[in-house]
XYZ file of C-alpha atoms in Angstrom:
720
model
C 0.057 -0.032 -0.117
C 1.560 3.342 -0.888
C 1.594 5.692 1.910
C -0.116 9.081 1.860
C 2.061 11.970 1.571
C 2.990 13.325 4.985
C 2.158 10.063 6.883
C 5.814 9.992 7.764
C 8.473 12.538 8.491
C 11.423 12.366 6.203
C 14.624 14.320 6.189
C 14.453 17.146 3.114
C 17.078 15.143 1.315
C 15.321 11.980 1.799
C 11.888 13.375 0.960
C 13.100 14.720 -2.505
C 14.753 11.246 -3.255
C 11.376 9.445 -2.100
C 9.400 11.946 -4.706
C 12.001 11.444 -7.399
C 11.870 7.946 -7.298
C 8.138 7.846 -7.224
C 7.934 9.848 -10.395
C 10.219 7.974 -12.188
C 8.929 4.680 -11.234
C 5.232 5.971 -12.930
C 7.448 6.444 -15.932
C 9.165 3.241 -16.551
C 6.621 0.311 -16.813
C 8.973 -1.999 -15.359
C 9.438 -0.083 -12.346
C 5.657 0.829 -12.149
C 5.088 -2.962 -11.510
C 7.110 -3.459 -8.759
C 6.673 -0.263 -7.168
C 4.223 -1.574 -4.517
C 6.476 -3.798 -3.315
C 9.673 -1.588 -3.656
C 7.882 1.509 -1.938
C 6.509 -0.940 0.819
C 10.267 -2.370 1.834
C 11.364 1.713 1.707
C 9.097 2.951 4.121
C 9.463 0.381 6.908
C 13.224 -0.143 6.349
C 14.494 3.564 7.003
C 18.179 1.935 6.336
C 17.353 1.850 2.596
C 16.254 5.565 2.062
C 20.048 6.206 1.198
C 20.598 3.277 -1.050
C 21.743 4.917 -4.364
C 19.329 5.221 -7.167
C 21.580 3.466 -9.578
C 21.567 0.221 -7.542
C 17.702 0.253 -7.383
C 17.406 0.379 -11.025
C 20.130 -2.281 -11.193
C 18.205 -4.449 -9.095
C 15.051 -3.747 -10.938
C 16.664 -4.438 -14.338
C 17.842 -8.060 -12.811
C 14.290 -8.870 -11.432
C 12.699 -7.576 -14.561
C 15.318 -8.898 -17.257
C 15.222 -5.602 -18.829
C 18.925 -4.168 -19.016
C 18.109 -1.214 -21.015
C 16.430 0.561 -18.284
C 16.951 4.586 -18.339
C 19.109 6.006 -15.629
C 17.417 7.618 -12.538
C 16.522 11.373 -12.702
C 19.281 13.681 -10.859
C 18.428 14.343 -7.184
C 20.433 17.385 -6.983
C 23.392 19.330 -8.630
C 25.487 21.196 -6.058
C 26.353 20.258 -2.592
C 23.603 20.885 -0.101
C 21.181 21.951 -3.180
C 18.063 20.441 -3.529
C 16.508 21.229 -6.781
C 13.122 19.794 -6.468
C 13.056 19.185 -9.938
C 12.727 16.109 -12.443
C 14.343 15.900 -16.059
C 11.248 16.808 -18.506
C 12.533 14.212 -20.895
C 12.269 11.828 -17.939
C 8.528 13.019 -17.647
C 7.494 12.973 -21.233
C 9.442 9.640 -22.430
C 6.209 7.561 -21.617
C 4.573 8.729 -24.888
C 7.408 6.808 -26.501
C 7.787 4.074 -23.918
C 5.259 1.252 -25.024
C 2.893 3.262 -25.985
C 1.837 5.181 -22.796
C 1.133 8.768 -22.233
C 3.219 9.581 -19.075
C -0.016 9.475 -16.989
C -0.878 6.791 -14.341
C -4.092 5.090 -13.898
C -6.548 6.938 -11.574
C -7.256 4.176 -9.206
C -3.431 3.920 -8.267
C -2.470 7.627 -8.574
C -5.350 8.476 -6.015
C -3.958 5.418 -4.030
C -7.760 4.234 -3.790
C -9.011 1.443 -2.052
C -7.044 -2.194 -3.183
C -9.810 -5.038 -4.116
C -9.971 -8.500 -2.951
C -6.498 -8.803 -1.139
C -6.273 -10.721 2.234
C -7.263 -7.983 4.247
C -10.112 -6.913 2.087
C -13.889 -7.863 2.877
C -15.094 -10.885 0.867
C -18.368 -10.441 -1.291
C -20.115 -13.476 -2.552
C -23.271 -13.073 -4.861
C -25.930 -15.626 -3.488
C -28.538 -15.017 -5.812
C -29.268 -14.988 -8.872
C -27.014 -18.056 -10.038
C -24.725 -17.408 -13.085
C -25.650 -19.391 -15.719
C -25.553 -19.181 -19.770
C -27.691 -22.115 -20.331
C -31.048 -21.422 -21.601
C -32.698 -25.036 -20.213
C -31.106 -24.360 -16.818
C -33.472 -23.792 -13.481
C -31.332 -21.220 -12.665
C -32.746 -19.019 -15.563
C -34.069 -16.118 -13.892
C -38.012 -15.796 -14.788
C -39.988 -12.433 -14.658
C -39.196 -8.650 -14.820
C -38.671 -8.401 -10.952
C -35.502 -9.632 -9.708
C -33.721 -9.181 -6.248
C -30.076 -9.848 -6.151
C -28.682 -10.796 -2.682
C -25.008 -10.468 -1.894
C -23.149 -11.629 1.276
C -20.161 -9.453 2.469
C -18.178 -10.454 5.447
C -14.711 -9.587 6.906
C -11.758 -10.566 5.110
C -9.418 -13.536 6.506
C -6.549 -11.602 7.368
C -5.806 -10.847 11.013
C -5.231 -7.202 9.588
C -8.794 -7.242 8.094
C -11.102 -4.303 9.300
C -14.899 -4.517 9.738
C -17.255 -4.036 6.572
C -18.593 -0.515 6.074
C -22.243 -1.112 5.439
C -22.898 2.167 3.672
C -20.472 1.128 1.090
C -22.120 -1.878 -0.253
C -23.413 -1.495 -3.794
C -25.306 -3.879 -5.944
C -25.843 -2.668 -9.785
C -26.525 -3.883 -12.977
C -24.286 -3.172 -15.931
C -25.574 -2.659 -19.240
C -23.501 -4.239 -22.324
C -20.332 -1.972 -22.069
C -19.822 -2.488 -18.677
C -21.280 0.651 -17.318
C -23.323 0.824 -14.564
C -27.192 0.732 -15.851
C -29.407 0.601 -12.936
C -28.576 1.157 -9.067
C -31.221 0.760 -6.720
C -31.202 0.851 -2.806
C -29.718 -1.611 -0.799
C -31.106 -2.792 2.304
C -28.973 -5.207 4.816
C -29.888 -8.236 7.226
C -27.019 -9.306 8.790
C -24.326 -10.002 6.413
C -26.828 -10.428 3.341
C -27.295 -7.177 1.171
C -30.391 -7.114 -0.953
C -31.675 -5.149 -4.079
C -34.164 -5.591 -6.024
C -34.364 -4.309 -9.978
C -37.438 -3.911 -12.178
C -36.219 -5.162 -15.344
C -39.651 -3.952 -17.093
C -39.171 -2.733 -20.641
C -35.667 -4.493 -20.964
C -34.819 -7.484 -23.301
C -34.540 -10.925 -22.375
C -31.200 -12.577 -22.382
C -27.670 -12.119 -20.394
C -27.712 -9.560 -17.695
C -24.645 -9.014 -15.368
C -25.176 -7.831 -11.943
C -21.859 -6.765 -9.237
C -21.742 -6.351 -5.626
C -18.724 -4.186 -4.258
C -17.968 -3.220 -0.892
C -15.174 -1.466 1.368
C -13.970 -1.906 5.158
C -13.623 0.942 7.545
C -10.156 1.373 7.547
C -8.869 4.947 6.615
C -7.117 3.408 3.319
C -10.314 1.226 2.776
C -9.513 -2.355 1.436
C -12.578 -3.127 -0.972
C -14.137 -6.348 -2.228
C -16.371 -6.981 -5.615
C -18.270 -9.852 -6.915
C -19.738 -10.224 -10.496
C -22.003 -12.537 -12.280
C -23.898 -12.843 -15.678
C -27.015 -15.015 -15.744
C -29.884 -15.079 -18.074
C -33.109 -13.446 -17.619
C -36.410 -14.905 -19.449
C -39.083 -11.713 -19.560
C -41.384 -13.796 -21.489
C -42.419 -13.414 -25.524
C -41.834 -10.062 -27.098
C -45.683 -8.179 -27.275
C -46.047 -5.383 -29.792
C -49.281 -3.538 -30.081
C -49.577 -2.187 -33.699
C -52.913 -0.166 -33.078
C -54.207 1.720 -31.801
C -51.924 3.891 -29.634
C -51.814 4.253 -26.120
C -54.559 6.528 -24.858
C -56.703 6.403 -28.124
C -60.094 7.566 -27.965
C -62.921 5.351 -29.334
C -66.955 5.180 -29.527
C -68.769 2.277 -30.874
C -65.752 0.029 -31.557
C -61.980 -0.586 -31.040
C -59.745 -2.350 -34.083
C -56.939 -3.951 -31.968
C -53.670 -5.333 -33.800
C -51.011 -6.596 -32.125
C -48.394 -9.469 -32.211
C -46.538 -11.941 -30.049
C -43.233 -13.483 -31.018
C -40.565 -15.289 -29.164
C -37.502 -13.412 -27.246
C -34.545 -15.805 -27.275
C -32.321 -15.929 -24.371
C -29.267 -17.142 -26.953
C -29.215 -18.312 -30.207
C -31.166 -21.678 -30.590
C -33.290 -21.058 -27.567
C -36.149 -23.036 -28.426
C -37.844 -22.768 -25.083
C -38.405 -19.172 -26.022
C -41.373 -20.106 -28.519
C -44.691 -18.893 -27.542
C -47.108 -21.396 -26.152
C -49.974 -19.038 -25.500
C -51.324 -15.768 -25.156
C -54.610 -14.001 -23.729
C -56.518 -10.700 -24.776
C -58.190 -8.948 -22.163
C -60.360 -5.612 -22.896
C -62.018 -3.559 -20.020
C -61.922 -6.637 -17.706
C -63.483 -8.975 -20.317
C -61.342 -11.668 -21.562
C -61.649 -11.741 -25.558
C -61.756 -15.153 -27.531
C -62.747 -13.794 -31.027
C -59.221 -13.275 -32.315
C -57.662 -13.360 -36.019
C -54.496 -14.556 -36.517
C -53.668 -12.724 -39.851
C -50.309 -14.116 -40.350
C -48.100 -16.270 -38.097
C -47.885 -14.148 -34.698
C -49.818 -11.226 -35.987
C -53.272 -10.847 -34.441
C -56.407 -8.760 -34.818
C -59.740 -8.512 -33.053
C -62.611 -6.278 -33.741
C -64.207 -5.048 -30.341
C -67.562 -4.001 -30.666
C -68.457 -2.217 -27.198
C -72.182 -2.429 -27.984
C -71.826 -5.848 -28.106
C -73.997 -6.972 -24.793
C -73.193 -10.554 -25.039
C -69.399 -9.620 -24.241
C -69.695 -6.588 -22.322
C -72.965 -6.328 -19.977
C -73.332 -2.776 -19.495
C -72.519 0.089 -21.834
C -68.990 1.552 -21.407
C -67.955 5.097 -20.991
C -64.557 6.442 -19.659
C -61.115 5.468 -19.224
C -60.097 1.661 -19.577
C -57.144 -0.692 -20.134
C -56.683 -3.929 -22.420
C -53.725 -6.487 -21.632
C -51.863 -8.725 -23.948
C -50.647 -11.544 -21.574
C -48.297 -14.370 -23.280
C -45.918 -17.547 -21.985
C -43.247 -19.360 -23.407
C -42.212 -22.988 -23.490
C -39.816 -22.458 -20.806
C -39.685 -25.371 -17.761
C -40.296 -25.461 -14.985
C -41.590 -22.004 -14.974
C -42.607 -20.554 -18.331
C -41.555 -16.927 -18.933
C -44.735 -14.313 -18.870
C -44.760 -10.807 -20.010
C -47.769 -8.814 -19.959
C -48.473 -5.567 -22.092
C -51.212 -3.028 -20.630
C -52.515 0.013 -22.785
C -54.981 2.714 -21.744
C -57.570 3.648 -23.981
C -60.860 5.861 -24.026
C -64.424 4.882 -24.433
C -65.994 8.499 -25.646
C -69.681 8.703 -26.353
C -70.396 12.264 -26.350
C -69.683 14.834 -28.417
C -68.021 18.272 -27.439
C -69.177 20.380 -24.883
C -70.488 23.653 -26.603
C -71.102 26.956 -24.637
C -72.413 30.116 -26.226
C -70.106 32.958 -25.436
C -72.237 35.615 -27.443
C -75.087 36.299 -28.040
C -76.957 35.680 -24.702
C -80.142 33.851 -24.732
C -83.243 36.054 -25.542
C -80.481 38.987 -26.392
C -81.435 40.858 -29.429
C -79.539 40.923 -32.417
C -79.480 42.304 -36.000
C -77.627 43.856 -38.835
C -74.035 41.910 -39.175
C -74.475 39.434 -36.186
C -71.946 37.531 -34.468
C -72.159 33.712 -33.239
C -69.293 33.041 -30.944
C -69.202 29.847 -28.910
C -66.523 27.499 -27.175
C -66.130 23.529 -27.968
C -64.076 21.406 -26.088
C -63.834 17.396 -26.413
C -60.909 15.313 -25.065
C -60.795 13.700 -28.097
C -60.326 16.736 -29.755
C -63.089 18.792 -31.949
C -62.874 18.311 -35.719
C -62.658 21.787 -36.669
C -64.684 20.840 -40.168
C -67.645 19.943 -38.171
C -68.590 23.106 -36.454
C -71.454 24.385 -37.919
C -73.935 27.193 -37.398
C -77.693 26.562 -38.597
C -80.314 28.842 -38.373
C -83.318 29.208 -40.343
C -81.948 27.824 -43.700
C -78.320 29.378 -43.396
C -75.731 26.473 -42.748
C -72.177 28.242 -41.965
C -68.995 26.697 -40.821
C -67.439 28.184 -38.034
C -63.920 29.270 -37.757
C -61.513 28.469 -35.139
C -60.080 31.409 -33.474
C -56.517 31.178 -33.231
C -55.034 27.852 -30.953
C -58.024 28.593 -28.787
C -61.355 26.272 -28.197
C -63.212 29.001 -29.355
C -65.197 29.300 -33.121
C -67.184 32.326 -34.450
C -69.015 33.117 -37.555
C -70.936 36.080 -38.813
C -74.219 36.161 -40.758
C -76.342 38.468 -41.999
C -79.794 38.851 -39.808
C -81.369 41.157 -42.882
C -81.576 37.858 -44.794
C -84.574 36.714 -42.416
C -88.408 38.046 -43.539
C -89.236 41.159 -41.059
C -92.287 39.131 -39.805
C -89.641 36.432 -38.076
C -89.083 38.019 -34.526
C -86.913 35.150 -32.981
C -84.236 32.666 -34.115
C -83.167 29.364 -32.977
C -79.188 29.410 -33.235
C -78.086 25.612 -33.410
C -74.301 24.841 -33.303
C -73.083 21.005 -34.140
C -69.542 19.867 -33.492
C -68.197 16.493 -33.217
C -65.094 14.926 -32.044
C -62.527 13.083 -33.817
C -63.966 10.003 -33.054
C -67.217 10.855 -34.715
C -69.061 11.841 -31.553
C -71.696 14.734 -32.367
C -73.767 17.109 -30.389
C -76.046 20.140 -30.926
C -76.395 23.106 -28.682
C -79.172 25.645 -29.022
C -79.851 29.157 -28.111
C -82.693 31.527 -28.936
C -82.302 35.018 -29.594
C -84.591 37.722 -30.670
C -84.232 39.405 -33.866
C -84.301 43.098 -35.129
C -83.173 43.135 -38.524
C -85.213 45.846 -39.915
C -83.448 49.309 -40.311
C -85.243 52.453 -38.945
C -87.372 54.141 -41.463
C -86.770 57.986 -41.871
C -88.171 60.984 -44.035
C -87.173 64.356 -44.937
C -90.521 64.996 -45.876
C -93.063 62.747 -43.843
C -96.683 62.686 -43.734
C -98.809 64.851 -41.508
C -99.825 63.338 -38.004
C -102.127 63.968 -35.156
C -100.535 63.992 -31.761
C -103.049 62.774 -28.845
C -103.643 62.580 -25.077
C -105.949 60.276 -23.053
C -108.408 62.252 -20.747
C -111.101 60.575 -18.848
C -110.512 57.223 -20.850
C -111.070 59.297 -24.318
C -108.445 59.781 -26.841
C -108.372 63.555 -27.393
C -106.471 64.179 -30.994
C -104.849 67.264 -32.331
C -105.210 69.000 -35.676
C -103.218 67.399 -38.710
C -99.483 69.071 -38.575
C -96.090 68.427 -40.209
C -94.155 66.785 -37.530
C -91.024 68.599 -38.843
C -92.551 72.076 -38.905
C -93.988 73.874 -41.643
C -90.760 75.798 -41.854
C -88.927 72.579 -42.869
C -88.097 71.937 -46.536
C -90.413 69.758 -48.862
C -89.883 67.349 -51.512
C -89.228 69.628 -54.660
C -89.135 73.196 -52.919
C -86.462 75.681 -54.046
C -85.024 76.913 -51.155
C -82.635 79.704 -50.091
C -79.471 80.088 -48.008
C -81.034 79.577 -44.630
C -83.121 76.327 -45.327
C -84.329 74.217 -42.492
C -83.535 70.363 -43.120
C -85.142 68.241 -40.317
C -85.973 64.571 -40.372
C -88.497 62.111 -38.658
C -86.888 59.209 -37.760
C -88.551 56.068 -35.968
C -86.693 52.423 -35.269
C -88.405 49.626 -36.475
C -88.240 45.970 -35.656
C -89.693 42.419 -36.986
C -93.126 41.985 -36.026
C -94.742 38.745 -36.167
C -98.385 38.238 -37.302
C -101.904 36.462 -36.151
C -101.303 37.536 -32.606
C -100.063 39.873 -29.932
C -96.299 40.044 -28.850
C -93.834 42.524 -27.238
C -91.637 44.119 -29.792
C -87.952 44.314 -29.252
C -86.028 47.121 -30.610
C -82.635 48.047 -30.755
C -83.077 51.779 -30.854
C -81.629 54.482 -32.860
C -77.973 55.188 -33.193
C -77.543 57.900 -35.902
C -78.736 60.071 -38.529
C -77.081 61.943 -40.973
C -78.295 63.729 -44.600
C -76.560 63.119 -47.702
C -76.560 66.000 -50.274
C -75.373 65.203 -53.900
C -75.600 68.128 -56.468
C -73.971 65.970 -59.676
C -77.053 64.896 -61.537
C -75.056 62.514 -63.372
C -75.062 59.917 -60.288
C -77.482 58.483 -58.317
C -77.594 59.010 -54.424
C -79.555 56.071 -53.761
C -79.149 52.615 -54.973
C -80.069 48.744 -54.700
C -77.341 46.540 -53.820
C -79.422 43.345 -53.110
C -80.979 43.364 -56.503
C -84.707 43.195 -54.855
C -85.349 46.279 -56.884
C -85.829 48.699 -53.799
C -83.316 51.410 -52.793
C -81.284 50.364 -49.799
C -78.124 52.166 -49.583
C -76.480 55.528 -50.394
C -74.409 55.090 -53.457
C -70.798 53.840 -52.246
C -69.313 56.011 -55.437
C -70.557 59.364 -53.791
C -69.399 58.771 -50.124
C -67.686 62.060 -49.141
C -63.878 62.063 -50.499
C -61.890 65.020 -49.668
C -61.158 67.511 -52.971
C -63.696 65.657 -54.768
C -66.748 67.636 -55.821
C -68.302 65.182 -57.424
C -68.975 63.107 -54.224
C -71.822 63.875 -51.623
C -71.824 66.185 -48.610
C -72.883 65.026 -45.545
C -74.788 66.576 -42.540
C -74.995 64.918 -39.296
C -78.165 65.283 -37.279
C -78.994 65.073 -33.467
C -81.578 64.124 -31.780
C -84.461 66.894 -30.441
C -85.898 66.163 -27.455
C -89.849 65.737 -27.332
C -91.322 69.249 -25.991
C -94.173 71.418 -26.351
C -98.185 71.371 -25.789
C -100.263 69.606 -28.397
C -103.253 72.142 -29.629
C -106.335 70.319 -28.882
C -109.268 72.496 -30.100
C -113.131 71.535 -30.266
C -114.816 70.629 -33.258
C -112.518 68.547 -35.300
C -113.324 66.289 -38.309
C -111.391 63.218 -38.375
C -112.778 61.494 -41.366
C -110.545 63.425 -44.140
C -107.159 64.192 -45.138
C -104.313 62.508 -46.641
C -102.780 60.224 -47.648
C -105.877 58.272 -48.113
C -104.500 54.890 -46.548
C -104.183 56.868 -43.291
C -107.902 57.069 -42.793
C -109.236 53.900 -44.654
C -112.219 52.444 -42.532
C -111.297 54.939 -39.902
C -109.073 52.344 -38.275
C -106.184 55.202 -37.388
C -108.244 57.859 -35.756
C -111.519 56.127 -35.513
C -111.013 56.599 -31.597
C -110.038 60.109 -31.602
C -112.229 62.809 -30.318
C -112.031 66.657 -30.133
C -110.113 68.474 -27.724
C -111.243 71.300 -25.172
C -108.320 73.874 -25.494
C -109.229 76.629 -28.180
C -105.837 78.487 -27.453
C -102.852 77.727 -29.810
C -99.649 77.037 -28.021
C -96.789 79.278 -28.149
C -93.752 78.312 -30.508
C -91.193 76.590 -29.057
C -87.893 78.694 -30.539
C -90.251 81.755 -30.486
C -89.617 83.466 -33.984
C -87.247 80.856 -35.560
C -89.664 78.255 -36.333
C -93.540 77.737 -36.316
C -93.268 74.235 -34.677
C -95.094 74.244 -31.195
C -94.541 70.239 -30.336
C -91.769 67.780 -30.961
C -93.214 64.767 -31.237
C -92.094 61.630 -29.185
C -90.938 58.299 -30.660
C -93.656 55.562 -30.380
C -90.635 53.518 -28.654
C -90.991 54.096 -24.975
C -87.795 55.387 -24.188
C -85.994 58.224 -22.328
C -83.048 58.265 -24.725
C -84.906 57.761 -28.083
C -85.890 60.705 -30.371
C -88.432 60.945 -33.430
C -87.302 64.245 -34.863
C -83.620 65.105 -35.771
C -82.171 68.560 -36.910
C -78.912 70.177 -37.435
C -77.151 70.491 -34.260
C -78.521 73.469 -32.177
C -76.053 76.509 -31.986
C -78.066 78.972 -29.845
C -81.268 78.736 -27.778
C -83.135 80.978 -30.765
C -82.661 77.530 -32.817
C -83.706 75.161 -30.116
C -84.938 72.555 -32.560
C -81.952 72.599 -34.876
C -79.964 75.367 -37.105
C -80.638 76.256 -40.621
C -78.288 75.087 -43.581
C -76.368 77.515 -45.750
C -75.452 75.749 -48.784
C -73.263 77.860 -50.430
C -70.332 76.762 -48.615
C -70.352 73.199 -49.976
C -72.844 73.159 -52.736
C -73.771 74.267 -56.226
C -76.966 76.298 -57.288
C -79.575 74.157 -58.496
C -80.962 70.900 -58.025
C -79.414 68.471 -55.534
C -80.598 64.875 -54.155
C -80.946 64.711 -50.311
C -81.543 61.397 -48.148
C -81.294 60.527 -44.694
C -78.889 57.673 -43.485
C -79.961 55.831 -40.307
C -78.310 53.311 -38.266
C -79.874 51.486 -35.202
C -77.669 49.987 -32.107
C -77.711 46.832 -33.768
C -75.952 47.781 -37.125
C -79.133 47.821 -39.070
C -78.710 50.396 -41.942
C -81.647 52.131 -43.735
C -82.047 55.084 -46.087
C -84.899 57.502 -46.716
C -86.712 58.393 -49.934
C -84.704 60.993 -51.824
C -86.227 64.486 -51.465
C -85.361 66.732 -54.753
C -84.421 70.404 -53.615
C -83.308 73.224 -55.600
C -80.786 75.730 -53.994
C -81.029 79.402 -54.771
C -78.710 82.258 -53.521
C -81.518 84.627 -54.404
C -79.234 86.630 -57.057
C -80.833 86.688 -60.687
C -80.256 84.687 -62.568
C -81.168 81.595 -60.766
C -80.684 77.818 -61.368
C -84.010 77.118 -60.183
C -87.335 77.074 -62.280
C -88.850 79.686 -59.925
C -88.938 81.681 -56.555
C -87.711 80.728 -53.237
C -90.333 78.612 -51.467
C -92.240 77.438 -54.621
C -92.626 73.699 -54.960
C -91.943 72.236 -58.397
C -93.624 69.065 -59.365
C -92.189 68.264 -62.797
C -88.957 67.348 -64.289
C -87.365 66.532 -60.837
C -84.072 64.731 -60.703
C -84.430 60.959 -60.152
C -81.700 60.786 -57.670
C -81.847 56.715 -57.873
C -80.525 53.972 -59.738
C -83.641 53.020 -61.183
C -84.937 51.348 -57.799
C -88.033 52.131 -55.867
C -88.098 54.313 -53.081
C -87.537 52.362 -49.488
C -90.169 51.984 -46.765
C -90.949 55.165 -45.231
C -93.830 56.511 -43.118
C -96.380 57.091 -45.989
C -96.139 52.965 -46.190
C -97.039 52.509 -42.136
C -100.193 54.490 -41.570
C -100.781 54.153 -37.744
C -97.284 55.984 -37.308
C -99.475 59.005 -38.317
C -101.275 59.026 -35.150
C -98.603 59.735 -32.016
C -99.762 57.996 -29.246
C -100.187 59.870 -25.751
């Protein structure tokens, strides 16, 4: 055993001599082989520390039969001088001496434990038994093996007790590297380690047991065996994959083949195998080719499965070979899922009963453990069938549709969203919503109306009056530079027939007047080919610096106000339009009032209008009359419009564009107006204030006017 540096005390010269001898020995293979014996004698016989290095080399050369050993390195030069160095040529000479590189094996250089000496512990693997015979009864069967190793104190009187913490039992791989090192437990002198061989291949396996004693320079023991382990036949599932999801059936395919321990191992041949699915042994198995099998599992077959299965299950294939006395057995277990339900679908928008219209969005989440098949997520509403689009990498889907495609008599829709998972389970979720797909109606020149109030359960009605005021512009009128443009706007909605139902209104969002003084272009066009004007011509949408496009005037809702004029002795049987009075159904309940005094005007002399009517929708925010935004209290029902900064003299077309809070967009019938600055010669066929009825511009692309108040007679009676 090489003593550690500092284990004894040496004079400086002797210590240097020992160091040089040690280095030289490592660079000479012969001295390297006899280093242990020499250094042991050197340490325990101090008289030999002054023997010349040349004599040592001669003795070594005689013992080795190698007279060509190189001379020893110099110890020093001048008397009393210790260089503490070694000739570099000696240090590097190992590179050419027998192929060594001048290095020393780590186990010797570090003075580590010396194994299997008389003083070392004794390690013996008791089980399993080493064997290379596949017919031996000592073949290990199964994927669990416990290795037992007995470790005892060495036979020498100088042996020290075993260090139980040092005992290791490991499995080695084919390269001799440690592949598995489980926990070791001890019972007296017998140490055990349990190995799980699952997932390994049958065949030869090596196990090693090592131990050390408690000495400061520990001595070690080791034992190693190689034996045969039979893990049973090789089972390979060809389909399905682990964790697969199925509905009614499962196509199961697998192979079972021998796993010989050594070449020519006939005992590894497959003896039999069994297939168990969800706890039921399956006997209807087809061998499609030698060693390859197929089973068509019908989960709805109640002669095989006693109840309908759903959830997580396992199937297993267990096979045995022909080895005796105990056959090798293998078992493959694989999970699968029986999924009989479709995806979970949740409506995110719209909510149940929500009012939808315009360009409506349907937004849902659809989730399923088997993954949702995107191609199956479909919205069905009425006769529409629309594929929904997945939003990014989420579980959410959306689609848009135009609610205006449904007749105005439909008041609610049932939204049906269907989705299927990857194994074909389909589910449909439904949501009922209310429908307002009808845009507001508007007019710059609406019919005359009557306002009313309820007194003593009698409906007192006013005389007919212009809801926009007598000063507002009419169709065909020649106007000057201070024209009053107002519009009546009422939000409309879908209405059913044959019964009484609550109407749901979105409410009006905006109103604006478009003016176009280019007679070569249409202001109103038909965009859906139904023959009815439904939109402002996109070609005339305002463009900065382009005089051929329209001018837009935003309107503002005017708060209902004023006092109704209810004089006595009124006749409610006449008036225009005739449709408003047919059979007296509109004003049939009207009676004369009792207030002969005419109410004062709302804005003094700026307008003769005495009342701003309320919308038919019961709302505190809705407005029925719109005008140019108010600038001063004197123009409390809208400011006048001076065309000179934006339009040319002469004929122009005007129409109102409206939009409700659901995005339903409507337009009013076109109104023809001739603008005049009052300076001769005039571009208009008459005087300011005149109404022209002939040779008026068309203002359309040939489409018929859109629905307006003249088409809804009941709107000519303003309810209390």
